[in-house]
């Protein structure tokens, strides 16, 4: 909240809390403008409750709340620490899976409306993606209109939410061996809604008390996210708005301009921001902006809505999660439009110190102090234009004495969907992952690592993400990025092929140049973590690197995670057979058994596990160890060595 006049937030050691100079400058400005941010609020929350941190507090029924100690090892109901920690964990996974999946549901409902001609200006932007998706699910598409196919696909997807019996259809997109692991372990989810609802039932007072059974349902629920709601969200976004392909843009607060009307889109669901991207090009609105004294309109994004409009339109990114308040503190934002997820409730309070208007647009997500302007899909373009006009009107209220836009932004390339990667590797007629698989087999690429997830003010913003990314590129690993981790690397200049290639060793660099992909690939928003699984599945399908995702030299990392969504993502990676490294632990430390289950026992069941590495160099070493172990098991390290000797022999001969 805006600090009272007599209160000065503790002087922030800005350089120790954030990496990029734009954020450092805005933290100093926040202090001098007497505006609190999540960084200063963290200082008031420093004594965080040890019971909560370790997952040992239960407030599920009103006999409690109960806190587990040596003297009080059970709650009033008799639940022990293992049950309590596992229940809390399952509820977190449910929260994350619900958020991603509800996002997916809204897009499926929009696809249905488009098919029925009830969705205003929305269209099917990518008919080949629609027909590809229909074929994946065995739907007839040849000789049928795109609307008829879209309607069938939307119906099938809605059944993925409501299915009461039998496994999710979308699980069949995974490699066959992985599907049999899920079947044999009994963790195939049925309908997404049913699976999430069951989390609340199982964790209710007096239901599921076996920590293993609770945790297995966490993995089942996460599968309903990664191979359910999130996957559907990515598929439908591509159909409605276009499959991403590499596109250039810029990132960091410097994308805001001093002489334009600045509008920020923030949140996750792309429906409204797509229309804002179109409306922001409207000559009439540009003329109106000029008539108001501005030189034009700047539309930029925060968080995953930013990623959605970046990967399809090249709309610049103003910042990631911890920069949402800092963007307002520039004093140069006329309108901040939120949809759902990761939008801080503090935004209207921060905005009050400037002229910025905060507008919420989803019935799901209102914020006290923000203007609520519900967005109707049938009138989306009109709604988008009205929002831009509101921003133009607000430009006159901007106080230039409060404006300070850091002149910091970095060029980037984003938009590496799996289809785009295949095309880059093989062209239209021979699109395939073959060159990538071959390079991994030859040892010129050690493996694939997803570096994903949030920022967290408990850690120096972006530091772990970028230290690890640099280290992995040096170690000849392809790094796949989504969410705020992708934006972090964009700000550090790691998303231009030129600068990332400079870090790469000569062999790796050569292969990236030969096969035509950069070492660090921005694949989209957080729901697009499903694209990482899609890419790993393509690697399996292409052959030579095992029959199961657990055999592929691939690892997931969530360095600076903070959200329940990140927990769900971590669980669906592990459930898919991909090891996950966390920069800091879950709230499960109160139970040795739960911790051991997640970090060790689960490997027996699913072929992967979690590991906590608080230091990025330690994480890089752990990742290389995991990749190397998989390469050994595949027998490709020996092939790579032979290849190296062959090369040395050839060189010796040529000498
Ligand atoms: O869904 S990475 S802070 S913005 S939760 Fe949120 Fe985390 Fe960012 Fe995208 Ni994902």
XYZ file of C-alpha atoms and ligand atoms in Angstrom:
665
model
C 0.000 0.000 0.000
C 1.037 3.598 -0.393
C 2.943 4.461 2.733
C 1.544 7.107 5.098
C 3.438 10.408 4.908
C 5.399 9.781 8.090
C 6.422 6.281 7.037
C 9.406 5.545 4.858
C 9.801 1.986 3.706
C 13.070 0.529 4.921
C 15.752 1.669 2.528
C 15.965 -1.167 0.049
C 19.284 -2.550 -0.944
C 17.914 -2.643 -4.429
C 21.012 -4.085 -6.099
C 20.847 -7.088 -3.802
C 17.228 -7.819 -4.567
C 16.990 -7.444 -8.325
C 19.440 -7.945 -11.167
C 18.483 -5.660 -13.972
C 19.243 -1.943 -13.803
C 15.672 -0.985 -14.712
C 14.300 -2.727 -11.633
C 17.078 -1.311 -9.441
C 16.180 2.208 -10.578
C 12.465 1.638 -9.945
C 13.083 0.271 -6.444
C 14.997 3.455 -5.636
C 12.136 5.487 -7.107
C 9.608 3.482 -5.043
C 11.533 4.379 -1.894
C 11.697 8.075 -2.766
C 8.017 8.124 -3.823
C 7.136 6.376 -0.502
C 5.461 3.508 -2.308
C 5.546 0.012 -0.896
C 6.283 -2.926 -3.148
C 6.341 -6.649 -2.547
C 10.029 -6.243 -1.713
C 9.375 -3.829 1.148
C 6.339 -5.825 2.261
C 8.529 -8.916 2.480
C 10.576 -7.031 5.058
C 7.467 -6.712 7.208
C 6.809 -10.437 6.778
C 10.323 -11.607 7.567
C 9.300 -13.705 10.569
C 7.415 -16.160 8.466
C 5.669 -18.859 10.440
C 7.762 -22.025 10.769
C 4.615 -24.154 10.963
C 3.378 -22.807 7.628
C 6.831 -23.005 6.061
C 7.040 -26.688 6.942
C 3.410 -27.499 6.103
C 2.657 -28.455 9.733
C -0.335 -26.227 10.341
C -3.795 -27.657 9.696
C -6.862 -25.441 9.457
C -9.027 -27.819 7.513
C -11.638 -28.228 10.281
C -12.824 -26.029 13.117
C -11.667 -28.284 15.921
C -8.335 -26.602 15.141
C -6.322 -24.871 13.780
C -3.718 -27.404 14.910
C 0.045 -27.035 14.866
C 2.267 -30.072 15.146
C 5.088 -29.999 17.695
C 7.085 -32.614 19.610
C 4.707 -32.164 22.519
C 1.608 -32.192 20.306
C 2.400 -34.692 17.543
C -1.211 -35.058 16.391
C -4.009 -32.672 15.561
C -7.318 -32.809 17.453
C -8.694 -35.287 14.895
C -5.633 -37.512 15.287
C -3.951 -36.568 12.011
C -0.184 -36.893 12.227
C 2.350 -34.617 10.592
C 2.612 -36.783 7.470
C -1.117 -36.600 6.802
C -1.231 -32.864 7.465
C 1.781 -32.023 5.290
C 0.530 -34.238 2.444
C -2.990 -32.776 2.637
C -1.637 -29.231 2.466
C 0.556 -30.168 -0.471
C -2.311 -31.784 -2.369
C -4.433 -28.672 -1.896
C -1.633 -26.578 -3.393
C -1.412 -28.846 -6.425
C -5.187 -28.626 -6.770
C -4.956 -24.819 -6.767
C -2.344 -24.803 -9.477
C -4.054 -27.387 -11.655
C -7.389 -25.583 -11.264
C -5.906 -22.251 -12.357
C -4.285 -23.631 -15.506
C -7.271 -25.784 -16.348
C -9.886 -23.092 -15.850
C -7.834 -20.925 -18.197
C -8.003 -23.840 -20.657
C -11.759 -24.187 -20.160
C -12.393 -20.520 -20.987
C -10.486 -20.935 -24.234
C -12.389 -24.115 -25.129
C -15.691 -22.308 -24.504
C -14.469 -19.485 -26.740
C -13.598 -22.008 -29.461
C -17.133 -23.403 -29.190
C -18.617 -19.917 -29.543
C -16.404 -19.222 -32.555
C -17.568 -22.481 -34.152
C -21.181 -21.455 -33.531
C -20.613 -17.968 -34.923
C -21.332 -16.392 -31.520
C -17.942 -14.874 -30.742
C -17.912 -11.446 -32.354
C -14.569 -10.730 -34.008
C -12.818 -13.905 -32.881
C -11.903 -16.233 -35.724
C -10.030 -19.462 -36.252
C -6.636 -17.955 -37.006
C -4.805 -21.199 -37.709
C -6.885 -23.724 -39.652
C -3.965 -26.163 -40.157
C -3.485 -26.200 -36.353
C -7.203 -26.954 -35.952
C -7.092 -29.834 -38.435
C -3.858 -31.144 -36.916
C -5.498 -31.152 -33.478
C -8.618 -32.894 -34.827
C -6.467 -35.641 -36.359
C -4.595 -36.091 -33.069
C -7.892 -36.960 -31.418
C -9.186 -39.093 -34.313
C -11.863 -36.611 -35.366
C -12.935 -36.541 -39.018
C -11.779 -33.296 -40.604
C -11.327 -33.852 -44.336
C -14.076 -32.343 -46.455
C -15.629 -30.623 -43.423
C -15.801 -26.896 -42.720
C -13.428 -25.528 -40.135
C -16.404 -24.501 -38.008
C -17.792 -28.065 -37.969
C -14.383 -29.445 -37.010
C -13.936 -26.751 -34.352
C -17.320 -27.572 -32.833
C -16.459 -31.281 -32.577
C -13.075 -30.456 -31.091
C -14.600 -28.060 -28.558
C -17.178 -30.691 -27.527
C -14.469 -33.307 -27.116
C -12.389 -30.899 -25.041
C -15.357 -30.003 -22.832
C -15.766 -33.714 -22.161
C -12.153 -33.738 -20.963
C -13.332 -31.485 -18.148
C -16.571 -33.324 -17.360
C -15.529 -36.976 -17.938
C -16.605 -39.076 -14.950
C -15.141 -42.436 -15.926
C -12.153 -43.653 -17.884
C -8.896 -41.778 -18.438
C -8.480 -38.373 -20.074
C -8.238 -38.665 -23.874
C -5.372 -36.160 -23.962
C -3.122 -38.607 -22.083
C -2.879 -40.520 -25.373
C -0.671 -37.718 -26.742
C 2.101 -39.013 -24.461
C 4.510 -41.763 -25.518
C 2.906 -45.210 -25.173
C 5.415 -46.378 -22.540
C 4.600 -43.413 -20.323
C 0.890 -44.089 -20.652
C 1.481 -47.614 -19.420
C 3.448 -46.275 -16.413
C 0.445 -44.131 -15.485
C -1.924 -47.065 -15.973
C 0.213 -49.476 -13.948
C 0.614 -46.989 -11.098
C -3.104 -46.202 -11.153
C -2.579 -42.456 -11.542
C -4.362 -41.810 -14.831
C -6.713 -38.916 -14.181
C -10.286 -39.006 -15.361
C -12.083 -35.712 -16.055
C -10.139 -32.601 -15.043
C -12.969 -31.207 -12.918
C -13.563 -34.541 -11.200
C -9.877 -34.921 -10.420
C -9.566 -31.449 -8.909
C -12.798 -31.791 -6.925
C -11.494 -35.065 -5.541
C -8.519 -33.185 -4.054
C -10.897 -31.182 -1.887
C -12.858 -34.305 -0.942
C -9.786 -36.370 -0.077
C -8.339 -33.589 2.099
C -11.598 -32.948 3.937
C -11.709 -33.870 7.630
C -11.721 -37.619 8.054
C -11.162 -38.834 4.490
C -7.731 -39.705 3.026
C -5.078 -40.056 5.736
C -2.358 -42.025 3.984
C 0.309 -39.561 2.904
C 1.308 -41.807 -0.027
C -2.249 -42.014 -1.313
C -2.639 -38.241 -0.968
C 0.629 -37.610 -2.815
C -0.240 -40.026 -5.604
C -3.419 -38.045 -6.111
C -1.264 -34.920 -6.309
C 0.577 -36.481 -9.253
C -2.726 -37.648 -10.784
C -4.110 -34.119 -10.467
C -0.974 -32.613 -11.958
C -1.339 -34.928 -14.954
C -4.860 -33.576 -15.402
C -3.149 -30.191 -15.707
C -0.082 -30.886 -17.869
C -1.690 -33.517 -20.062
C -5.135 -31.970 -19.660
C -6.050 -28.357 -18.943
C -2.708 -26.775 -19.866
C -2.292 -28.864 -22.995
C -5.818 -27.958 -24.108
C -5.104 -24.274 -23.418
C -2.031 -24.352 -25.670
C -3.807 -26.272 -28.447
C -6.844 -23.981 -28.471
C -4.745 -20.796 -28.223
C -2.867 -21.881 -31.323
C -6.104 -22.618 -33.192
C -7.744 -19.331 -32.224
C -4.788 -16.973 -32.266
C -2.139 -18.728 -34.352
C 0.675 -21.167 -33.689
C 3.705 -19.175 -32.560
C 6.783 -18.956 -34.714
C 9.995 -17.043 -34.033
C 9.376 -13.343 -33.744
C 11.555 -10.429 -32.646
C 10.679 -7.958 -29.914
C 12.056 -6.268 -26.784
C 11.778 -6.732 -23.035
C 12.104 -4.633 -19.886
C 10.623 -1.409 -18.587
C 12.339 0.604 -21.293
C 9.718 -0.601 -23.792
C 7.405 2.015 -22.227
C 7.732 5.345 -23.998
C 7.722 8.846 -22.616
C 5.634 10.334 -25.386
C 3.063 7.636 -26.030
C -0.057 6.457 -24.280
C 1.197 3.379 -22.423
C -1.117 0.440 -21.843
C -0.146 -2.739 -20.008
C -1.898 -6.087 -20.318
C -1.314 -8.353 -17.342
C -2.376 -11.807 -16.276
C -2.706 -15.000 -18.291
C -5.689 -15.460 -20.559
C -4.996 -14.216 -24.069
C -8.559 -13.546 -25.279
C -8.808 -9.834 -24.422
C -5.153 -9.037 -25.047
C -5.468 -10.490 -28.573
C -8.197 -7.934 -29.279
C -6.140 -5.157 -27.669
C -3.245 -6.102 -29.940
C -5.543 -5.656 -32.951
C -7.222 -2.499 -31.642
C -3.891 -0.838 -30.841
C -3.187 -0.753 -34.599
C -6.463 1.044 -35.373
C -5.626 4.301 -37.263
C -8.606 6.046 -35.684
C -7.334 5.300 -32.176
C -3.819 6.348 -33.146
C -5.255 9.645 -34.388
C -7.137 10.072 -31.124
C -3.922 9.442 -29.171
C -2.161 12.097 -31.211
C -5.047 14.515 -30.707
C -4.527 13.999 -26.956
C -0.921 15.139 -27.311
C 0.782 11.731 -27.467
C 2.961 10.461 -30.278
C 1.112 7.164 -30.438
C 0.109 4.094 -28.462
C 2.377 1.597 -26.771
C 0.888 -1.743 -25.794
C 3.146 -3.903 -23.651
C 2.690 -6.875 -21.362
C 3.449 -8.189 -17.904
C 3.655 -11.851 -16.844
C 2.100 -14.532 -19.018
C -0.420 -12.375 -20.874
C 2.757 -10.646 -22.053
C 4.155 -13.969 -23.210
C 0.934 -14.787 -25.094
C 0.913 -11.565 -27.119
C 4.686 -11.590 -27.477
C 4.887 -15.029 -29.093
C 2.126 -14.271 -31.582
C 2.360 -10.533 -32.268
C 5.792 -9.455 -31.060
C 4.149 -7.083 -28.546
C 6.986 -5.997 -26.221
C 7.269 -7.236 -22.650
C 7.474 -4.624 -19.892
C 8.404 -7.151 -17.243
C 7.873 -10.317 -15.290
C 6.007 -10.985 -12.069
C 8.040 -8.809 -9.705
C 8.068 -5.904 -12.136
C 4.298 -5.348 -12.204
C 4.456 -2.751 -9.431
C 7.705 -1.327 -10.801
C 6.038 -0.705 -14.170
C 3.421 1.474 -12.462
C 6.173 3.244 -10.491
C 7.623 4.540 -13.787
C 4.728 7.005 -13.594
C 4.199 6.497 -17.306
C 1.445 3.899 -17.451
C -1.994 5.218 -18.367
C -3.869 1.949 -17.993
C -3.042 -1.435 -16.496
C -5.529 -4.088 -17.586
C -5.658 -7.309 -15.566
C -7.304 -10.595 -16.448
C -6.545 -13.567 -14.158
C -3.664 -14.953 -12.068
C -0.493 -13.372 -10.671
C -1.995 -9.843 -10.596
C -1.029 -8.421 -7.195
C -3.844 -7.005 -5.045
C -1.528 -4.102 -4.247
C -1.703 -2.676 -7.781
C -4.493 -0.113 -7.181
C -2.650 1.167 -4.083
C 0.598 1.566 -6.001
C -1.307 3.196 -8.863
C -2.848 5.737 -6.472
C 0.569 7.381 -6.133
C 0.526 8.107 -9.863
C -2.157 8.669 -12.478
C -2.378 5.008 -13.549
C -5.798 3.424 -13.765
C -6.072 -0.265 -12.944
C -8.937 -2.073 -14.638
C -9.944 -5.656 -13.958
C -11.822 -7.466 -16.708
C -12.664 -10.982 -15.511
C -15.671 -11.865 -13.346
C -13.324 -14.305 -11.640
C -10.828 -11.693 -10.597
C -11.887 -8.392 -9.081
C -9.534 -6.239 -7.028
C -10.591 -3.723 -4.406
C -9.676 -0.281 -5.676
C -9.596 -1.279 -9.337
C -12.304 -0.304 -11.786
C -14.107 -3.427 -12.975
C -15.020 -3.393 -16.650
C -16.196 -6.879 -17.568
C -15.101 -8.008 -20.965
C -17.706 -9.654 -23.198
C -16.366 -11.939 -25.896
C -19.109 -11.031 -28.359
C -18.108 -7.354 -28.033
C -14.423 -7.929 -27.422
C -13.117 -5.597 -30.103
C -15.423 -2.794 -28.926
C -14.397 -3.481 -25.322
C -10.741 -3.323 -26.356
C -11.251 -0.014 -28.162
C -13.096 1.418 -25.179
C -10.183 0.475 -22.932
C -7.705 2.158 -25.257
C -9.868 5.286 -25.328
C -9.876 5.255 -21.544
C -6.091 5.144 -21.571
C -5.945 8.013 -24.074
C -8.225 10.100 -21.865
C -5.989 9.362 -18.892
C -2.840 10.503 -20.721
C -3.777 14.102 -19.916
C -3.567 13.305 -16.201
C 0.019 12.100 -16.413
C 2.311 14.139 -14.136
C 5.589 14.454 -16.021
C 7.444 15.270 -12.785
C 6.696 11.719 -11.618
C 7.804 10.023 -14.832
C 11.051 8.101 -14.929
C 11.233 5.315 -17.476
C 14.521 3.432 -17.237
C 16.140 3.410 -20.652
C 16.723 -0.283 -20.420
C 15.385 -2.925 -22.750
C 16.837 -5.892 -24.582
C 16.145 -7.378 -27.980
C 14.773 -10.918 -28.024
C 13.457 -13.686 -30.232
C 10.502 -15.707 -28.910
C 7.778 -18.016 -30.206
C 9.362 -21.458 -30.456
C 6.330 -23.724 -30.624
C 7.039 -27.389 -31.328
C 5.700 -26.941 -34.871
C 8.096 -24.003 -35.367
C 11.079 -25.981 -34.039
C 10.243 -28.897 -36.349
C 9.980 -26.537 -39.275
C 13.292 -24.873 -38.406
C 14.990 -28.238 -38.132
C 13.637 -29.756 -41.309
C 11.690 -27.291 -43.455
C 8.102 -27.664 -44.656
C 8.458 -31.064 -46.290
C 10.855 -32.759 -43.878
C 9.827 -31.073 -40.631
C 11.250 -33.293 -37.897
C 13.284 -33.476 -34.708
C 15.866 -35.746 -36.383
C 18.730 -33.228 -36.474
C 18.152 -32.437 -32.783
C 18.069 -36.122 -31.780
C 21.202 -36.778 -33.813
C 23.045 -33.905 -32.151
C 22.063 -35.253 -28.708
C 23.162 -38.768 -29.677
C 26.487 -37.432 -30.976
C 27.006 -35.579 -27.696
C 27.183 -32.207 -29.334
C 24.081 -31.330 -27.303
C 24.071 -32.887 -23.821
C 20.327 -32.687 -23.378
C 17.257 -30.502 -22.964
C 16.538 -28.511 -19.826
C 13.380 -26.513 -19.139
C 14.133 -23.495 -16.932
C 10.688 -22.210 -16.032
C 8.530 -20.548 -13.423
C 8.243 -17.402 -11.395
C 10.203 -14.807 -9.487
C 10.061 -14.697 -5.719
C 11.169 -11.696 -3.647
C 12.819 -14.109 -1.212
C 15.456 -14.645 -3.899
C 17.357 -12.057 -5.899
C 15.091 -11.552 -8.876
C 16.233 -13.313 -12.059
C 19.705 -14.087 -10.631
C 19.388 -17.847 -10.242
C 17.454 -18.184 -13.517
C 20.090 -16.412 -15.579
C 23.182 -17.778 -13.823
C 21.864 -21.278 -14.417
C 20.846 -20.547 -18.005
C 24.312 -19.212 -18.849
C 25.973 -22.171 -17.182
C 23.792 -24.667 -19.055
C 24.497 -23.052 -22.426
C 28.221 -23.194 -21.645
C 27.767 -26.874 -20.820
C 26.159 -27.531 -24.227
C 22.583 -27.903 -23.059
C 19.569 -26.551 -24.952
C 17.479 -24.453 -22.584
C 13.708 -24.295 -23.031
C 11.948 -21.385 -21.361
C 8.453 -20.350 -20.408
C 6.703 -17.920 -18.080
C 8.577 -15.375 -16.016
C 11.835 -17.329 -16.367
C 11.679 -16.668 -20.108
C 11.194 -12.944 -19.481
C 14.100 -12.975 -17.014
C 16.378 -14.313 -19.723
C 14.996 -11.901 -22.277
C 15.938 -8.997 -19.987
C 19.448 -10.429 -19.640
C 19.867 -10.556 -23.418
C 19.909 -14.351 -23.486
C 17.066 -14.638 -25.977
C 18.900 -13.347 -28.984
C 20.579 -16.181 -30.858
C 23.729 -14.069 -31.316
C 24.363 -13.372 -27.635
C 23.417 -16.854 -26.424
C 25.645 -18.461 -29.057
C 28.590 -16.458 -27.785
C 28.348 -18.374 -24.512
C 28.131 -21.754 -26.170
C 31.131 -24.038 -26.603
C 32.373 -24.443 -30.204
C 30.756 -27.860 -30.890
C 27.403 -26.798 -29.477
C 27.581 -23.478 -31.267
C 28.353 -25.220 -34.531
C 25.396 -27.565 -34.216
C 22.997 -24.746 -33.244
C 24.113 -22.830 -36.311
C 23.939 -25.918 -38.528
C 20.465 -27.010 -37.429
C 19.318 -23.426 -37.146
C 18.098 -23.090 -33.587
C 19.337 -20.802 -30.800
C 20.538 -22.352 -27.533
C 17.761 -20.723 -25.474
C 14.201 -21.090 -26.747
C 11.264 -19.045 -25.430
C 8.298 -21.413 -25.804
C 5.550 -19.307 -24.270
C 3.513 -18.784 -21.147
C 3.168 -21.073 -18.129
C 0.380 -23.183 -19.626
C 2.842 -23.689 -22.477
C 4.974 -25.846 -20.212
C 2.817 -28.469 -21.895
C 4.823 -27.584 -25.029
C 7.979 -28.745 -23.251
C 6.364 -32.143 -22.716
C 5.225 -32.077 -26.336
C 8.830 -31.403 -27.418
C 10.163 -34.232 -25.231
C 7.489 -36.536 -26.693
C 8.648 -35.578 -30.199
C 12.183 -36.550 -29.203
C 10.887 -39.993 -28.148
C 8.796 -40.338 -31.321
C 11.772 -39.446 -33.496
C 13.713 -42.390 -32.070
C 17.170 -43.180 -30.797
C 16.735 -41.640 -27.343
C 14.579 -44.199 -25.566
C 10.929 -45.180 -25.623
C 9.853 -43.218 -22.617
C 10.130 -39.617 -21.457
C 12.083 -40.859 -18.428
C 14.856 -42.059 -20.768
C 15.315 -38.759 -22.631
C 18.207 -36.632 -21.314
C 15.878 -33.911 -20.083
C 15.397 -32.076 -16.775
C 12.989 -29.376 -15.544
C 14.039 -26.547 -13.207
C 11.929 -24.040 -11.286
C 14.612 -21.755 -9.825
C 12.614 -18.899 -8.285
C 9.120 -20.402 -8.158
C 6.412 -19.027 -5.861
C 2.997 -20.094 -7.181
C 0.811 -23.157 -6.612
C 0.822 -23.405 -10.403
C 4.563 -24.035 -10.307
C 3.997 -26.916 -7.865
C 1.469 -28.474 -10.234
C 3.918 -28.050 -13.136
C 6.731 -29.638 -11.138
C 4.470 -32.588 -10.303
C 3.402 -33.161 -13.901
C 7.015 -33.066 -15.053
C 7.949 -35.691 -12.452
C 4.817 -37.728 -13.274
C 5.944 -37.585 -16.907
C 9.331 -39.057 -15.945
C 11.293 -35.791 -16.029
C 13.396 -34.898 -12.967
C 12.731 -31.492 -11.434
C 15.175 -29.237 -9.592
C 13.753 -26.577 -7.277
C 15.625 -23.448 -6.240
C 13.958 -23.602 -2.845
C 11.845 -26.269 -1.153
C 8.115 -26.891 -0.959
C 6.318 -26.361 2.336
C 6.775 -30.017 3.254
C 9.836 -29.922 5.515
C 7.750 -30.906 8.573
C 7.384 -34.456 7.316
C 10.445 -36.567 6.625
C 8.244 -39.164 4.971
C 6.577 -36.725 2.593
C 9.944 -35.152 1.766
C 11.475 -38.566 1.118
C 8.494 -39.612 -0.990
C 8.809 -36.560 -3.263
C 12.605 -36.565 -3.440
C 13.325 -40.304 -3.550
C 10.508 -42.876 -3.349
C 8.588 -41.457 -6.284
C 11.482 -42.341 -8.600
C 10.680 -46.039 -8.103
C 7.122 -45.430 -9.229
C 7.483 -42.789 -11.958
C 11.165 -42.734 -12.950
C 11.850 -39.186 -11.751
C 11.897 -37.142 -8.555
C 12.366 -33.682 -7.093
C 15.672 -32.302 -5.874
C 16.298 -28.985 -4.092
C 19.394 -26.986 -5.089
C 19.529 -23.505 -3.529
C 22.587 -22.548 -5.579
C 22.529 -22.273 -9.396
C 26.030 -23.739 -9.802
C 25.065 -26.677 -7.613
C 21.925 -27.006 -9.771
C 23.979 -27.000 -12.978
C 26.183 -29.778 -11.595
C 23.134 -31.797 -10.506
C 21.518 -31.341 -13.922
C 24.635 -32.458 -15.768
C 24.829 -35.467 -13.513
C 21.195 -36.377 -14.293
C 21.696 -35.842 -18.032
C 24.874 -37.848 -17.978
C 23.220 -40.722 -16.132
C 20.497 -40.857 -18.806
C 23.055 -40.667 -21.588
C 24.982 -43.523 -19.984
C 21.845 -45.631 -19.734
C 21.086 -44.970 -23.407
C 24.655 -45.893 -24.295
C 25.100 -42.646 -26.209
C 28.036 -41.340 -24.175
C 30.108 -44.106 -25.721
C 28.837 -43.148 -29.174
C 29.738 -39.533 -28.473
C 33.220 -40.591 -27.335
C 33.682 -42.690 -30.487
C 32.606 -39.695 -32.531
C 35.163 -37.549 -30.718
C 37.928 -40.061 -31.366
C 36.885 -40.273 -35.029
C 37.146 -36.505 -35.271
C 40.564 -36.521 -33.568
C 41.718 -39.318 -35.890
C 40.555 -37.381 -38.912
C 42.360 -34.300 -37.677
C 45.516 -36.357 -37.050
C 45.305 -37.788 -40.561
C 44.837 -34.391 -42.131
C 47.903 -33.125 -40.243
O 1.950 -18.484 -14.900
S 5.765 -17.866 -14.001
S 4.751 -15.616 -11.592
S 3.104 -15.107 -14.434
S 2.879 -18.450 -12.010
Fe 2.874 -16.149 -12.419
Fe 4.899 -17.723 -11.986
Fe 5.080 -15.736 -13.672
Fe 2.649 -16.933 -15.516
Ni 3.632 -18.930 -14.112
